[in-house]
């Protein structure tokens, strides 16, 4: 049986992206335990929320003593881009009913990116589903392993795992900075967060920087 070289290339791209991104789940698992979430709570965040930046925001804010409403507001703002991806992918996927709900769950940065790189709708669908499902599986697997490992070593902060949230944020953001304008926006957000952290309640600095990013993006 012959293998379509083009299809094989789509599969390789999707699976390599899925595994690489999924590895970040271990950092989230450790971050959840550091923020005093249980293994079950940490895993449920990955299973149900399934949005890396939003998940790290939730455990980061609540781990720092912030209110749940601040965590929810920040996670919602960070996850808003997924709704825009959904608008972009809807004409290609053409799903309805329960399939639409399942497709929405895996509509993330990576699945959309791999899909839009393909030359036709058949490959776009294949790239989207393989990447989205692959990231979901690996992310949740490594979330569990990270949480389990962190729970076995006593106080995670002794091992430096309290730095998992900011380190993971940097890892998620850095590859997406492509030009001078994006570096300036990121630098401005970092500076604003550092200025507000000593005087504002936990969670407020992150919410403020997200709003700053939205303002910059709206003016683009």
mmCIF file with all atom_site columns, C-alpha atoms in Angstrom:
data_model
loop_
_atom_site.group_PDB
_atom_site.id
_atom_site.type_symbol
_atom_site.label_atom_id
_atom_site.label_alt_id
_atom_site.label_comp_id
_atom_site.label_asym_id
_atom_site.label_entity_id
_atom_site.label_seq_id
_atom_site.pdbx_PDB_ins_code
_atom_site.Cartn_x
_atom_site.Cartn_y
_atom_site.Cartn_z
_atom_site.occupancy
_atom_site.B_iso_or_equiv
_atom_site.pdbx_formal_charge
_atom_site.auth_seq_id
_atom_site.auth_comp_id
_atom_site.auth_asym_id
_atom_site.auth_atom_id
_atom_site.pdbx_PDB_model_num
ATOM 1   C CA . UNK A 1 1   ? 0.000   0.000  0.000  1.00 0.00 ? 1   UNK A CA 1
ATOM 2   C CA . UNK A 1 2   ? 1.444   3.365  -1.028 1.00 0.00 ? 2   UNK A CA 1
ATOM 3   C CA . UNK A 1 3   ? 1.520   6.364  1.313  1.00 0.00 ? 3   UNK A CA 1
ATOM 4   C CA . UNK A 1 4   ? 0.701   9.817  0.035  1.00 0.00 ? 4   UNK A CA 1
ATOM 5   C CA . UNK A 1 5   ? 3.904   11.812 0.699  1.00 0.00 ? 5   UNK A CA 1
ATOM 6   C CA . UNK A 1 6   ? 1.871   14.964 1.295  1.00 0.00 ? 6   UNK A CA 1
ATOM 7   C CA . UNK A 1 7   ? -0.379  13.272 3.840  1.00 0.00 ? 7   UNK A CA 1
ATOM 8   C CA . UNK A 1 8   ? 2.655   11.799 5.539  1.00 0.00 ? 8   UNK A CA 1
ATOM 9   C CA . UNK A 1 9   ? 4.177   15.291 5.827  1.00 0.00 ? 9   UNK A CA 1
ATOM 10  C CA . UNK A 1 10  ? 0.975   16.609 7.426  1.00 0.00 ? 10  UNK A CA 1
ATOM 11  C CA . UNK A 1 11  ? 0.996   13.723 9.902  1.00 0.00 ? 11  UNK A CA 1
ATOM 12  C CA . UNK A 1 12  ? 4.640   14.264 10.824 1.00 0.00 ? 12  UNK A CA 1
ATOM 13  C CA . UNK A 1 13  ? 4.121   17.982 11.370 1.00 0.00 ? 13  UNK A CA 1
ATOM 14  C CA . UNK A 1 14  ? 0.984   17.466 13.443 1.00 0.00 ? 14  UNK A CA 1
ATOM 15  C CA . UNK A 1 15  ? 2.451   14.760 15.666 1.00 0.00 ? 15  UNK A CA 1
ATOM 16  C CA . UNK A 1 16  ? 5.766   16.554 16.232 1.00 0.00 ? 16  UNK A CA 1
ATOM 17  C CA . UNK A 1 17  ? 3.925   19.726 17.257 1.00 0.00 ? 17  UNK A CA 1
ATOM 18  C CA . UNK A 1 18  ? 1.529   17.742 19.449 1.00 0.00 ? 18  UNK A CA 1
ATOM 19  C CA . UNK A 1 19  ? 4.298   15.971 21.358 1.00 0.00 ? 19  UNK A CA 1
ATOM 20  C CA . UNK A 1 20  ? 6.480   19.068 21.764 1.00 0.00 ? 20  UNK A CA 1
ATOM 21  C CA . UNK A 1 21  ? 3.623   21.202 23.056 1.00 0.00 ? 21  UNK A CA 1
ATOM 22  C CA . UNK A 1 22  ? 2.275   18.354 25.162 1.00 0.00 ? 22  UNK A CA 1
ATOM 23  C CA . UNK A 1 23  ? 5.523   18.249 27.116 1.00 0.00 ? 23  UNK A CA 1
ATOM 24  C CA . UNK A 1 24  ? 4.623   21.644 28.601 1.00 0.00 ? 24  UNK A CA 1
ATOM 25  C CA . UNK A 1 25  ? 1.841   19.840 30.415 1.00 0.00 ? 25  UNK A CA 1
ATOM 26  C CA . UNK A 1 26  ? 4.429   18.520 32.871 1.00 0.00 ? 26  UNK A CA 1
ATOM 27  C CA . UNK A 1 27  ? 5.309   22.093 33.841 1.00 0.00 ? 27  UNK A CA 1
ATOM 28  C CA . UNK A 1 28  ? 1.620   22.856 34.348 1.00 0.00 ? 28  UNK A CA 1
ATOM 29  C CA . UNK A 1 29  ? 1.167   19.739 36.469 1.00 0.00 ? 29  UNK A CA 1
ATOM 30  C CA . UNK A 1 30  ? 4.035   20.826 38.713 1.00 0.00 ? 30  UNK A CA 1
ATOM 31  C CA . UNK A 1 31  ? 2.716   24.398 38.818 1.00 0.00 ? 31  UNK A CA 1
ATOM 32  C CA . UNK A 1 32  ? -0.711  23.190 39.922 1.00 0.00 ? 32  UNK A CA 1
ATOM 33  C CA . UNK A 1 33  ? 0.738   21.263 42.853 1.00 0.00 ? 33  UNK A CA 1
ATOM 34  C CA . UNK A 1 34  ? 2.945   24.228 43.789 1.00 0.00 ? 34  UNK A CA 1
ATOM 35  C CA . UNK A 1 35  ? -0.186  26.410 43.866 1.00 0.00 ? 35  UNK A CA 1
ATOM 36  C CA . UNK A 1 36  ? -1.797  23.957 46.326 1.00 0.00 ? 36  UNK A CA 1
ATOM 37  C CA . UNK A 1 37  ? -4.145  22.370 43.806 1.00 0.00 ? 37  UNK A CA 1
ATOM 38  C CA . UNK A 1 38  ? -4.683  18.627 44.196 1.00 0.00 ? 38  UNK A CA 1
ATOM 39  C CA . UNK A 1 39  ? -3.636  16.204 41.461 1.00 0.00 ? 39  UNK A CA 1
ATOM 40  C CA . UNK A 1 40  ? -7.320  15.759 40.544 1.00 0.00 ? 40  UNK A CA 1
ATOM 41  C CA . UNK A 1 41  ? -7.971  19.513 40.365 1.00 0.00 ? 41  UNK A CA 1
ATOM 42  C CA . UNK A 1 42  ? -4.859  20.052 38.274 1.00 0.00 ? 42  UNK A CA 1
ATOM 43  C CA . UNK A 1 43  ? -5.799  17.290 35.849 1.00 0.00 ? 43  UNK A CA 1
ATOM 44  C CA . UNK A 1 44  ? -9.387  18.538 35.577 1.00 0.00 ? 44  UNK A CA 1
ATOM 45  C CA . UNK A 1 45  ? -8.114  21.970 34.563 1.00 0.00 ? 45  UNK A CA 1
ATOM 46  C CA . UNK A 1 46  ? -6.237  20.366 31.683 1.00 0.00 ? 46  UNK A CA 1
ATOM 47  C CA . UNK A 1 47  ? -9.127  18.096 30.714 1.00 0.00 ? 47  UNK A CA 1
ATOM 48  C CA . UNK A 1 48  ? -11.831 20.770 30.802 1.00 0.00 ? 48  UNK A CA 1
ATOM 49  C CA . UNK A 1 49  ? -10.155 24.142 30.267 1.00 0.00 ? 49  UNK A CA 1
ATOM 50  C CA . UNK A 1 50  ? -7.399  22.912 27.927 1.00 0.00 ? 50  UNK A CA 1
ATOM 51  C CA . UNK A 1 51  ? -5.797  26.254 27.177 1.00 0.00 ? 51  UNK A CA 1
ATOM 52  C CA . UNK A 1 52  ? -2.196  26.483 28.323 1.00 0.00 ? 52  UNK A CA 1
ATOM 53  C CA . UNK A 1 53  ? -1.921  30.211 28.977 1.00 0.00 ? 53  UNK A CA 1
ATOM 54  C CA . UNK A 1 54  ? -5.320  30.318 30.694 1.00 0.00 ? 54  UNK A CA 1
ATOM 55  C CA . UNK A 1 55  ? -4.453  27.328 32.876 1.00 0.00 ? 55  UNK A CA 1
ATOM 56  C CA . UNK A 1 56  ? -1.157  28.827 33.981 1.00 0.00 ? 56  UNK A CA 1
ATOM 57  C CA . UNK A 1 57  ? -2.953  32.097 34.732 1.00 0.00 ? 57  UNK A CA 1
ATOM 58  C CA . UNK A 1 58  ? -5.470  30.329 36.973 1.00 0.00 ? 58  UNK A CA 1
ATOM 59  C CA . UNK A 1 59  ? -2.894  28.473 39.068 1.00 0.00 ? 59  UNK A CA 1
ATOM 60  C CA . UNK A 1 60  ? -0.536  31.443 39.102 1.00 0.00 ? 60  UNK A CA 1
ATOM 61  C CA . UNK A 1 61  ? -3.145  33.901 40.371 1.00 0.00 ? 61  UNK A CA 1
ATOM 62  C CA . UNK A 1 62  ? -4.799  31.590 42.878 1.00 0.00 ? 62  UNK A CA 1
ATOM 63  C CA . UNK A 1 63  ? -1.438  30.255 44.049 1.00 0.00 ? 63  UNK A CA 1
ATOM 64  C CA . UNK A 1 64  ? -0.409  33.834 44.812 1.00 0.00 ? 64  UNK A CA 1
ATOM 65  C CA . UNK A 1 65  ? -3.539  34.353 46.898 1.00 0.00 ? 65  UNK A CA 1
ATOM 66  C CA . UNK A 1 66  ? -5.634  36.056 44.244 1.00 0.00 ? 66  UNK A CA 1
ATOM 67  C CA . UNK A 1 67  ? -9.401  35.844 44.096 1.00 0.00 ? 67  UNK A CA 1
ATOM 68  C CA . UNK A 1 68  ? -11.148 33.268 41.930 1.00 0.00 ? 68  UNK A CA 1
ATOM 69  C CA . UNK A 1 69  ? -12.862 36.052 39.980 1.00 0.00 ? 69  UNK A CA 1
ATOM 70  C CA . UNK A 1 70  ? -9.475  37.492 39.014 1.00 0.00 ? 70  UNK A CA 1
ATOM 71  C CA . UNK A 1 71  ? -8.308  34.078 37.836 1.00 0.00 ? 71  UNK A CA 1
ATOM 72  C CA . UNK A 1 72  ? -11.489 33.532 35.815 1.00 0.00 ? 72  UNK A CA 1
ATOM 73  C CA . UNK A 1 73  ? -11.349 36.998 34.239 1.00 0.00 ? 73  UNK A CA 1
ATOM 74  C CA . UNK A 1 74  ? -7.713  36.572 33.209 1.00 0.00 ? 74  UNK A CA 1
ATOM 75  C CA . UNK A 1 75  ? -8.259  33.062 31.854 1.00 0.00 ? 75  UNK A CA 1
ATOM 76  C CA . UNK A 1 76  ? -11.239 34.300 29.835 1.00 0.00 ? 76  UNK A CA 1
ATOM 77  C CA . UNK A 1 77  ? -9.304  37.181 28.316 1.00 0.00 ? 77  UNK A CA 1
ATOM 78  C CA . UNK A 1 78  ? -6.380  34.920 27.427 1.00 0.00 ? 78  UNK A CA 1
ATOM 79  C CA . UNK A 1 79  ? -8.714  32.335 25.931 1.00 0.00 ? 79  UNK A CA 1
ATOM 80  C CA . UNK A 1 80  ? -10.672 34.822 23.816 1.00 0.00 ? 80  UNK A CA 1
ATOM 81  C CA . UNK A 1 81  ? -8.309  34.266 20.872 1.00 0.00 ? 81  UNK A CA 1
ATOM 82  C CA . UNK A 1 82  ? -9.579  30.683 20.615 1.00 0.00 ? 82  UNK A CA 1
ATOM 83  C CA . UNK A 1 83  ? -13.004 32.041 19.703 1.00 0.00 ? 83  UNK A CA 1
ATOM 84  C CA . UNK A 1 84  ? -11.388 33.957 16.847 1.00 0.00 ? 84  UNK A CA 1
ATOM 85  C CA . UNK A 1 85  ? -9.681  30.758 15.710 1.00 0.00 ? 85  UNK A CA 1
ATOM 86  C CA . UNK A 1 86  ? -13.097 29.100 15.725 1.00 0.00 ? 86  UNK A CA 1
ATOM 87  C CA . UNK A 1 87  ? -14.448 31.726 13.333 1.00 0.00 ? 87  UNK A CA 1
ATOM 88  C CA . UNK A 1 88  ? -11.472 31.072 11.050 1.00 0.00 ? 88  UNK A CA 1
ATOM 89  C CA . UNK A 1 89  ? -11.800 27.278 11.124 1.00 0.00 ? 89  UNK A CA 1
ATOM 90  C CA . UNK A 1 90  ? -15.608 26.960 10.948 1.00 0.00 ? 90  UNK A CA 1
ATOM 91  C CA . UNK A 1 91  ? -15.871 27.274 7.122  1.00 0.00 ? 91  UNK A CA 1
ATOM 92  C CA . UNK A 1 92  ? -13.193 24.587 6.735  1.00 0.00 ? 92  UNK A CA 1
ATOM 93  C CA . UNK A 1 93  ? -14.395 22.047 9.313  1.00 0.00 ? 93  UNK A CA 1
ATOM 94  C CA . UNK A 1 94  ? -18.133 22.480 8.637  1.00 0.00 ? 94  UNK A CA 1
ATOM 95  C CA . UNK A 1 95  ? -19.202 20.557 11.743 1.00 0.00 ? 95  UNK A CA 1
ATOM 96  C CA . UNK A 1 96  ? -22.477 20.709 13.639 1.00 0.00 ? 96  UNK A CA 1
ATOM 97  C CA . UNK A 1 97  ? -23.976 19.366 16.845 1.00 0.00 ? 97  UNK A CA 1
ATOM 98  C CA . UNK A 1 98  ? -21.744 17.363 19.175 1.00 0.00 ? 98  UNK A CA 1
ATOM 99  C CA . UNK A 1 99  ? -18.936 17.381 16.608 1.00 0.00 ? 99  UNK A CA 1
ATOM 100 C CA . UNK A 1 100 ? -18.907 21.162 16.767 1.00 0.00 ? 100 UNK A CA 1
ATOM 101 C CA . UNK A 1 101 ? -18.469 21.050 20.559 1.00 0.00 ? 101 UNK A CA 1
ATOM 102 C CA . UNK A 1 102 ? -15.641 18.516 20.294 1.00 0.00 ? 102 UNK A CA 1
ATOM 103 C CA . UNK A 1 103 ? -13.918 20.548 17.567 1.00 0.00 ? 103 UNK A CA 1
ATOM 104 C CA . UNK A 1 104 ? -14.198 23.686 19.723 1.00 0.00 ? 104 UNK A CA 1
ATOM 105 C CA . UNK A 1 105 ? -12.369 21.900 22.562 1.00 0.00 ? 105 UNK A CA 1
ATOM 106 C CA . UNK A 1 106 ? -9.292  21.340 20.372 1.00 0.00 ? 106 UNK A CA 1
ATOM 107 C CA . UNK A 1 107 ? -9.370  24.732 18.650 1.00 0.00 ? 107 UNK A CA 1
ATOM 108 C CA . UNK A 1 108 ? -6.086  26.077 19.984 1.00 0.00 ? 108 UNK A CA 1
ATOM 109 C CA . UNK A 1 109 ? -3.028  27.935 18.699 1.00 0.00 ? 109 UNK A CA 1
ATOM 110 C CA . UNK A 1 110 ? -1.264  24.823 17.466 1.00 0.00 ? 110 UNK A CA 1
ATOM 111 C CA . UNK A 1 111 ? -4.156  23.046 15.726 1.00 0.00 ? 111 UNK A CA 1
ATOM 112 C CA . UNK A 1 112 ? -5.119  26.245 13.930 1.00 0.00 ? 112 UNK A CA 1
ATOM 113 C CA . UNK A 1 113 ? -1.531  27.002 12.946 1.00 0.00 ? 113 UNK A CA 1
ATOM 114 C CA . UNK A 1 114 ? -0.879  23.538 11.479 1.00 0.00 ? 114 UNK A CA 1
ATOM 115 C CA . UNK A 1 115 ? -4.216  23.621 9.651  1.00 0.00 ? 115 UNK A CA 1
ATOM 116 C CA . UNK A 1 116 ? -3.655  27.014 8.046  1.00 0.00 ? 116 UNK A CA 1
ATOM 117 C CA . UNK A 1 117 ? -0.234  25.945 6.749  1.00 0.00 ? 117 UNK A CA 1
ATOM 118 C CA . UNK A 1 118 ? -1.806  23.312 4.485  1.00 0.00 ? 118 UNK A CA 1
ATOM 119 C CA . UNK A 1 119 ? -2.691  23.857 0.853  1.00 0.00 ? 119 UNK A CA 1
ATOM 120 C CA . UNK A 1 120 ? -6.213  22.417 0.681  1.00 0.00 ? 120 UNK A CA 1
ATOM 121 C CA . UNK A 1 121 ? -9.195  21.848 2.957  1.00 0.00 ? 121 UNK A CA 1
ATOM 122 C CA . UNK A 1 122 ? -8.661  18.077 3.206  1.00 0.00 ? 122 UNK A CA 1
ATOM 123 C CA . UNK A 1 123 ? -5.136  18.537 4.565  1.00 0.00 ? 123 UNK A CA 1
ATOM 124 C CA . UNK A 1 124 ? -6.286  21.446 6.722  1.00 0.00 ? 124 UNK A CA 1
ATOM 125 C CA . UNK A 1 125 ? -8.878  19.222 8.400  1.00 0.00 ? 125 UNK A CA 1
ATOM 126 C CA . UNK A 1 126 ? -6.373  16.418 8.849  1.00 0.00 ? 126 UNK A CA 1
ATOM 127 C CA . UNK A 1 127 ? -3.753  18.757 10.289 1.00 0.00 ? 127 UNK A CA 1
ATOM 128 C CA . UNK A 1 128 ? -6.295  20.371 12.610 1.00 0.00 ? 128 UNK A CA 1
ATOM 129 C CA . UNK A 1 129 ? -7.643  17.155 14.083 1.00 0.00 ? 129 UNK A CA 1
ATOM 130 C CA . UNK A 1 130 ? -4.332  15.318 14.348 1.00 0.00 ? 130 UNK A CA 1
ATOM 131 C CA . UNK A 1 131 ? -2.674  18.279 16.041 1.00 0.00 ? 131 UNK A CA 1
ATOM 132 C CA . UNK A 1 132 ? -5.585  19.151 18.312 1.00 0.00 ? 132 UNK A CA 1
ATOM 133 C CA . UNK A 1 133 ? -6.266  15.589 19.462 1.00 0.00 ? 133 UNK A CA 1
ATOM 134 C CA . UNK A 1 134 ? -2.538  14.877 19.772 1.00 0.00 ? 134 UNK A CA 1
ATOM 135 C CA . UNK A 1 135 ? -1.906  17.944 21.932 1.00 0.00 ? 135 UNK A CA 1
ATOM 136 C CA . UNK A 1 136 ? -4.944  17.090 24.071 1.00 0.00 ? 136 UNK A CA 1
ATOM 137 C CA . UNK A 1 137 ? -3.693  13.557 24.734 1.00 0.00 ? 137 UNK A CA 1
ATOM 138 C CA . UNK A 1 138 ? -0.057  14.479 25.401 1.00 0.00 ? 138 UNK A CA 1
ATOM 139 C CA . UNK A 1 139 ? -0.923  17.622 27.410 1.00 0.00 ? 139 UNK A CA 1
ATOM 140 C CA . UNK A 1 140 ? -3.191  15.693 29.745 1.00 0.00 ? 140 UNK A CA 1
ATOM 141 C CA . UNK A 1 141 ? -0.772  12.780 30.054 1.00 0.00 ? 141 UNK A CA 1
ATOM 142 C CA . UNK A 1 142 ? 2.142   15.026 30.989 1.00 0.00 ? 142 UNK A CA 1
ATOM 143 C CA . UNK A 1 143 ? -0.055  17.144 33.266 1.00 0.00 ? 143 UNK A CA 1
ATOM 144 C CA . UNK A 1 144 ? -0.743  14.021 35.313 1.00 0.00 ? 144 UNK A CA 1
ATOM 145 C CA . UNK A 1 145 ? 2.905   12.954 35.309 1.00 0.00 ? 145 UNK A CA 1
ATOM 146 C CA . UNK A 1 146 ? 4.062   16.450 36.297 1.00 0.00 ? 146 UNK A CA 1
ATOM 147 C CA . UNK A 1 147 ? 1.502   16.714 39.085 1.00 0.00 ? 147 UNK A CA 1
ATOM 148 C CA . UNK A 1 148 ? 2.254   13.225 40.336 1.00 0.00 ? 148 UNK A CA 1
ATOM 149 C CA . UNK A 1 149 ? 5.986   13.857 40.334 1.00 0.00 ? 149 UNK A CA 1
ATOM 150 C CA . UNK A 1 150 ? 5.654   17.198 42.118 1.00 0.00 ? 150 UNK A CA 1
ATOM 151 C CA . UNK A 1 151 ? 3.394   15.688 44.771 1.00 0.00 ? 151 UNK A CA 1
ATOM 152 C CA . UNK A 1 152 ? 6.025   13.054 45.611 1.00 0.00 ? 152 UNK A CA 1
ATOM 153 C CA . UNK A 1 153 ? 8.905   15.424 46.373 1.00 0.00 ? 153 UNK A CA 1
ATOM 154 C CA . UNK A 1 154 ? 7.508   17.258 49.370 1.00 0.00 ? 154 UNK A CA 1
ATOM 155 C CA . UNK A 1 155 ? 7.552   21.042 49.161 1.00 0.00 ? 155 UNK A CA 1
ATOM 156 C CA . UNK A 1 156 ? 7.805   21.828 45.409 1.00 0.00 ? 156 UNK A CA 1
ATOM 157 C CA . UNK A 1 157 ? 9.250   25.309 46.037 1.00 0.00 ? 157 UNK A CA 1
ATOM 158 C CA . UNK A 1 158 ? 12.374  23.730 47.559 1.00 0.00 ? 158 UNK A CA 1
ATOM 159 C CA . UNK A 1 159 ? 13.123  22.311 44.117 1.00 0.00 ? 159 UNK A CA 1
ATOM 160 C CA . UNK A 1 160 ? 12.422  25.607 42.367 1.00 0.00 ? 160 UNK A CA 1
ATOM 161 C CA . UNK A 1 161 ? 9.102   24.428 40.925 1.00 0.00 ? 161 UNK A CA 1
ATOM 162 C CA . UNK A 1 162 ? 7.422   27.623 42.117 1.00 0.00 ? 162 UNK A CA 1
ATOM 163 C CA . UNK A 1 163 ? 9.115   29.184 39.087 1.00 0.00 ? 163 UNK A CA 1
ATOM 164 C CA . UNK A 1 164 ? 7.229   26.847 36.736 1.00 0.00 ? 164 UNK A CA 1
ATOM 165 C CA . UNK A 1 165 ? 4.458   29.337 35.979 1.00 0.00 ? 165 UNK A CA 1
ATOM 166 C CA . UNK A 1 166 ? 6.607   32.301 34.861 1.00 0.00 ? 166 UNK A CA 1
ATOM 167 C CA . UNK A 1 167 ? 9.057   29.964 33.095 1.00 0.00 ? 167 UNK A CA 1
ATOM 168 C CA . UNK A 1 168 ? 6.253   28.253 31.193 1.00 0.00 ? 168 UNK A CA 1
ATOM 169 C CA . UNK A 1 169 ? 4.706   31.604 30.255 1.00 0.00 ? 169 UNK A CA 1
ATOM 170 C CA . UNK A 1 170 ? 8.045   32.691 28.818 1.00 0.00 ? 170 UNK A CA 1
ATOM 171 C CA . UNK A 1 171 ? 8.297   29.401 26.950 1.00 0.00 ? 171 UNK A CA 1
ATOM 172 C CA . UNK A 1 172 ? 4.827   29.864 25.466 1.00 0.00 ? 172 UNK A CA 1
ATOM 173 C CA . UNK A 1 173 ? 5.273   33.513 24.528 1.00 0.00 ? 173 UNK A CA 1
ATOM 174 C CA . UNK A 1 174 ? 8.885   33.736 23.322 1.00 0.00 ? 174 UNK A CA 1
ATOM 175 C CA . UNK A 1 175 ? 8.498   31.689 20.077 1.00 0.00 ? 175 UNK A CA 1
ATOM 176 C CA . UNK A 1 176 ? 5.538   33.884 19.088 1.00 0.00 ? 176 UNK A CA 1
ATOM 177 C CA . UNK A 1 177 ? 7.487   37.161 19.155 1.00 0.00 ? 177 UNK A CA 1
ATOM 178 C CA . UNK A 1 178 ? 8.312   37.766 15.511 1.00 0.00 ? 178 UNK A CA 1
ATOM 179 C CA . UNK A 1 179 ? 8.986   41.475 15.128 1.00 0.00 ? 179 UNK A CA 1
ATOM 180 C CA . UNK A 1 180 ? 10.051  44.633 16.944 1.00 0.00 ? 180 UNK A CA 1
ATOM 181 C CA . UNK A 1 181 ? 6.487   45.713 17.683 1.00 0.00 ? 181 UNK A CA 1
ATOM 182 C CA . UNK A 1 182 ? 5.692   42.465 19.462 1.00 0.00 ? 182 UNK A CA 1
ATOM 183 C CA . UNK A 1 183 ? 8.859   42.704 21.542 1.00 0.00 ? 183 UNK A CA 1
ATOM 184 C CA . UNK A 1 184 ? 7.925   46.276 22.531 1.00 0.00 ? 184 UNK A CA 1
ATOM 185 C CA . UNK A 1 185 ? 4.403   45.197 23.550 1.00 0.00 ? 185 UNK A CA 1
ATOM 186 C CA . UNK A 1 186 ? 5.777   42.289 25.571 1.00 0.00 ? 186 UNK A CA 1
ATOM 187 C CA . UNK A 1 187 ? 8.377   44.507 27.242 1.00 0.00 ? 187 UNK A CA 1
ATOM 188 C CA . UNK A 1 188 ? 5.713   47.073 28.107 1.00 0.00 ? 188 UNK A CA 1
ATOM 189 C CA . UNK A 1 189 ? 3.500   44.360 29.606 1.00 0.00 ? 189 UNK A CA 1
ATOM 190 C CA . UNK A 1 190 ? 6.363   43.014 31.706 1.00 0.00 ? 190 UNK A CA 1
ATOM 191 C CA . UNK A 1 191 ? 7.238   46.498 32.961 1.00 0.00 ? 191 UNK A CA 1
ATOM 192 C CA . UNK A 1 192 ? 3.623   47.265 33.828 1.00 0.00 ? 192 UNK A CA 1
ATOM 193 C CA . UNK A 1 193 ? 3.230   43.966 35.691 1.00 0.00 ? 193 UNK A CA 1
ATOM 194 C CA . UNK A 1 194 ? 6.388   44.585 37.707 1.00 0.00 ? 194 UNK A CA 1
ATOM 195 C CA . UNK A 1 195 ? 5.206   48.073 38.649 1.00 0.00 ? 195 UNK A CA 1
ATOM 196 C CA . UNK A 1 196 ? 1.772   46.865 39.748 1.00 0.00 ? 196 UNK A CA 1
ATOM 197 C CA . UNK A 1 197 ? 2.807   43.672 41.565 1.00 0.00 ? 197 UNK A CA 1
ATOM 198 C CA . UNK A 1 198 ? 3.885   45.370 44.849 1.00 0.00 ? 198 UNK A CA 1
ATOM 199 C CA . UNK A 1 199 ? 0.744   47.523 45.092 1.00 0.00 ? 199 UNK A CA 1
ATOM 200 C CA . UNK A 1 200 ? -2.094  45.642 43.373 1.00 0.00 ? 200 UNK A CA 1
ATOM 201 C CA . UNK A 1 201 ? -3.965  42.505 44.520 1.00 0.00 ? 201 UNK A CA 1
ATOM 202 C CA . UNK A 1 202 ? -2.814  39.194 43.048 1.00 0.00 ? 202 UNK A CA 1
ATOM 203 C CA . UNK A 1 203 ? -4.218  38.717 39.560 1.00 0.00 ? 203 UNK A CA 1
ATOM 204 C CA . UNK A 1 204 ? -4.752  42.407 38.786 1.00 0.00 ? 204 UNK A CA 1
ATOM 205 C CA . UNK A 1 205 ? -1.300  42.912 37.171 1.00 0.00 ? 205 UNK A CA 1
ATOM 206 C CA . UNK A 1 206 ? -1.937  40.041 34.742 1.00 0.00 ? 206 UNK A CA 1
ATOM 207 C CA . UNK A 1 207 ? -5.427  41.272 33.877 1.00 0.00 ? 207 UNK A CA 1
ATOM 208 C CA . UNK A 1 208 ? -4.022  44.750 33.234 1.00 0.00 ? 208 UNK A CA 1
ATOM 209 C CA . UNK A 1 209 ? -1.322  43.462 30.903 1.00 0.00 ? 209 UNK A CA 1
ATOM 210 C CA . UNK A 1 210 ? -3.878  41.412 28.952 1.00 0.00 ? 210 UNK A CA 1
ATOM 211 C CA . UNK A 1 211 ? -5.990  44.539 28.484 1.00 0.00 ? 211 UNK A CA 1
ATOM 212 C CA . UNK A 1 212 ? -2.837  46.356 27.347 1.00 0.00 ? 212 UNK A CA 1
ATOM 213 C CA . UNK A 1 213 ? -2.214  43.664 24.737 1.00 0.00 ? 213 UNK A CA 1
ATOM 214 C CA . UNK A 1 214 ? -5.846  43.915 23.532 1.00 0.00 ? 214 UNK A CA 1
ATOM 215 C CA . UNK A 1 215 ? -5.499  47.706 23.147 1.00 0.00 ? 215 UNK A CA 1
ATOM 216 C CA . UNK A 1 216 ? -2.313  47.320 21.108 1.00 0.00 ? 216 UNK A CA 1
ATOM 217 C CA . UNK A 1 217 ? -3.908  44.594 18.989 1.00 0.00 ? 217 UNK A CA 1
ATOM 218 C CA . UNK A 1 218 ? -7.053  46.654 18.381 1.00 0.00 ? 218 UNK A CA 1
ATOM 219 C CA . UNK A 1 219 ? -4.995  49.567 17.072 1.00 0.00 ? 219 UNK A CA 1
ATOM 220 C CA . UNK A 1 220 ? -2.987  47.386 14.690 1.00 0.00 ? 220 UNK A CA 1
#
